[in-house]
């Protein structure tokens, strides 16, 4: 069976159950915390995260 992308799946258990790809960004968070820059810019696609 080929792995899927899991578009629209929000539950981690379901991602694992459906054998979808996932990306662990834990190390990236640590890198952001240790970074000494004063300003960090996080961009997002238009209307992303809106209710």
PDB file of C-alpha atoms in Angstrom:
ATOM      1  CA  UNK A   1       0.000   0.000   0.000  1.00  0.00           C
ATOM      2  CA  UNK A   2       1.275   3.471  -0.893  1.00  0.00           C
ATOM      3  CA  UNK A   3       1.512   6.162   1.806  1.00  0.00           C
ATOM      4  CA  UNK A   4      -0.901   9.056   1.542  1.00  0.00           C
ATOM      5  CA  UNK A   5      -0.577  12.709   2.439  1.00  0.00           C
ATOM      6  CA  UNK A   6      -3.555  12.761   4.813  1.00  0.00           C
ATOM      7  CA  UNK A   7      -5.100  16.032   3.725  1.00  0.00           C
ATOM      8  CA  UNK A   8      -7.811  17.051   6.172  1.00  0.00           C
ATOM      9  CA  UNK A   9      -6.842  14.544   8.880  1.00  0.00           C
ATOM     10  CA  UNK A  10      -6.354  16.336  12.211  1.00  0.00           C
ATOM     11  CA  UNK A  11      -6.054  13.359  14.553  1.00  0.00           C
ATOM     12  CA  UNK A  12      -2.516  11.964  14.979  1.00  0.00           C
ATOM     13  CA  UNK A  13      -3.834   8.459  15.685  1.00  0.00           C
ATOM     14  CA  UNK A  14      -5.736   8.477  12.417  1.00  0.00           C
ATOM     15  CA  UNK A  15      -2.645   9.677  10.523  1.00  0.00           C
ATOM     16  CA  UNK A  16      -0.713   6.687  11.876  1.00  0.00           C
ATOM     17  CA  UNK A  17      -3.627   4.296  11.337  1.00  0.00           C
ATOM     18  CA  UNK A  18      -4.057   5.395   7.714  1.00  0.00           C
ATOM     19  CA  UNK A  19      -0.250   5.164   7.174  1.00  0.00           C
ATOM     20  CA  UNK A  20       0.068   8.776   6.026  1.00  0.00           C
ATOM     21  CA  UNK A  21       3.203  10.892   5.927  1.00  0.00           C
ATOM     22  CA  UNK A  22       3.788  13.285   8.808  1.00  0.00           C
ATOM     23  CA  UNK A  23       6.602  15.699   9.639  1.00  0.00           C
ATOM     24  CA  UNK A  24       7.990  16.136  13.144  1.00  0.00           C
ATOM     25  CA  UNK A  25       9.070  19.768  13.610  1.00  0.00           C
ATOM     26  CA  UNK A  26      10.126  19.360  17.277  1.00  0.00           C
ATOM     27  CA  UNK A  27      13.796  20.159  16.595  1.00  0.00           C
ATOM     28  CA  UNK A  28      12.768  23.271  14.680  1.00  0.00           C
ATOM     29  CA  UNK A  29      10.924  24.614  17.749  1.00  0.00           C
ATOM     30  CA  UNK A  30      14.082  24.245  19.860  1.00  0.00           C
ATOM     31  CA  UNK A  31      16.055  26.083  17.176  1.00  0.00           C
ATOM     32  CA  UNK A  32      13.541  28.959  17.253  1.00  0.00           C
ATOM     33  CA  UNK A  33      13.780  29.224  21.047  1.00  0.00           C
ATOM     34  CA  UNK A  34      17.586  29.326  21.013  1.00  0.00           C
ATOM     35  CA  UNK A  35      17.685  31.891  18.194  1.00  0.00           C
ATOM     36  CA  UNK A  36      18.539  35.334  19.592  1.00  0.00           C
ATOM     37  CA  UNK A  37      16.910  37.463  16.896  1.00  0.00           C
ATOM     38  CA  UNK A  38      14.453  40.047  18.196  1.00  0.00           C
ATOM     39  CA  UNK A  39      11.835  39.560  15.508  1.00  0.00           C
ATOM     40  CA  UNK A  40      10.520  36.355  13.942  1.00  0.00           C
ATOM     41  CA  UNK A  41       8.084  36.414  11.033  1.00  0.00           C
ATOM     42  CA  UNK A  42       5.697  33.502  10.551  1.00  0.00           C
ATOM     43  CA  UNK A  43       3.789  33.695   7.295  1.00  0.00           C
ATOM     44  CA  UNK A  44       0.695  31.720   6.442  1.00  0.00           C
ATOM     45  CA  UNK A  45      -1.475  31.222   3.372  1.00  0.00           C
ATOM     46  CA  UNK A  46      -4.400  33.599   2.966  1.00  0.00           C
ATOM     47  CA  UNK A  47      -7.407  32.629   5.150  1.00  0.00           C
ATOM     48  CA  UNK A  48      -5.377  29.874   6.865  1.00  0.00           C
ATOM     49  CA  UNK A  49      -6.583  29.289  10.419  1.00  0.00           C
ATOM     50  CA  UNK A  50      -9.774  31.319  10.072  1.00  0.00           C
ATOM     51  CA  UNK A  51     -12.991  29.986  11.560  1.00  0.00           C
TER      52      UNK A  51
END
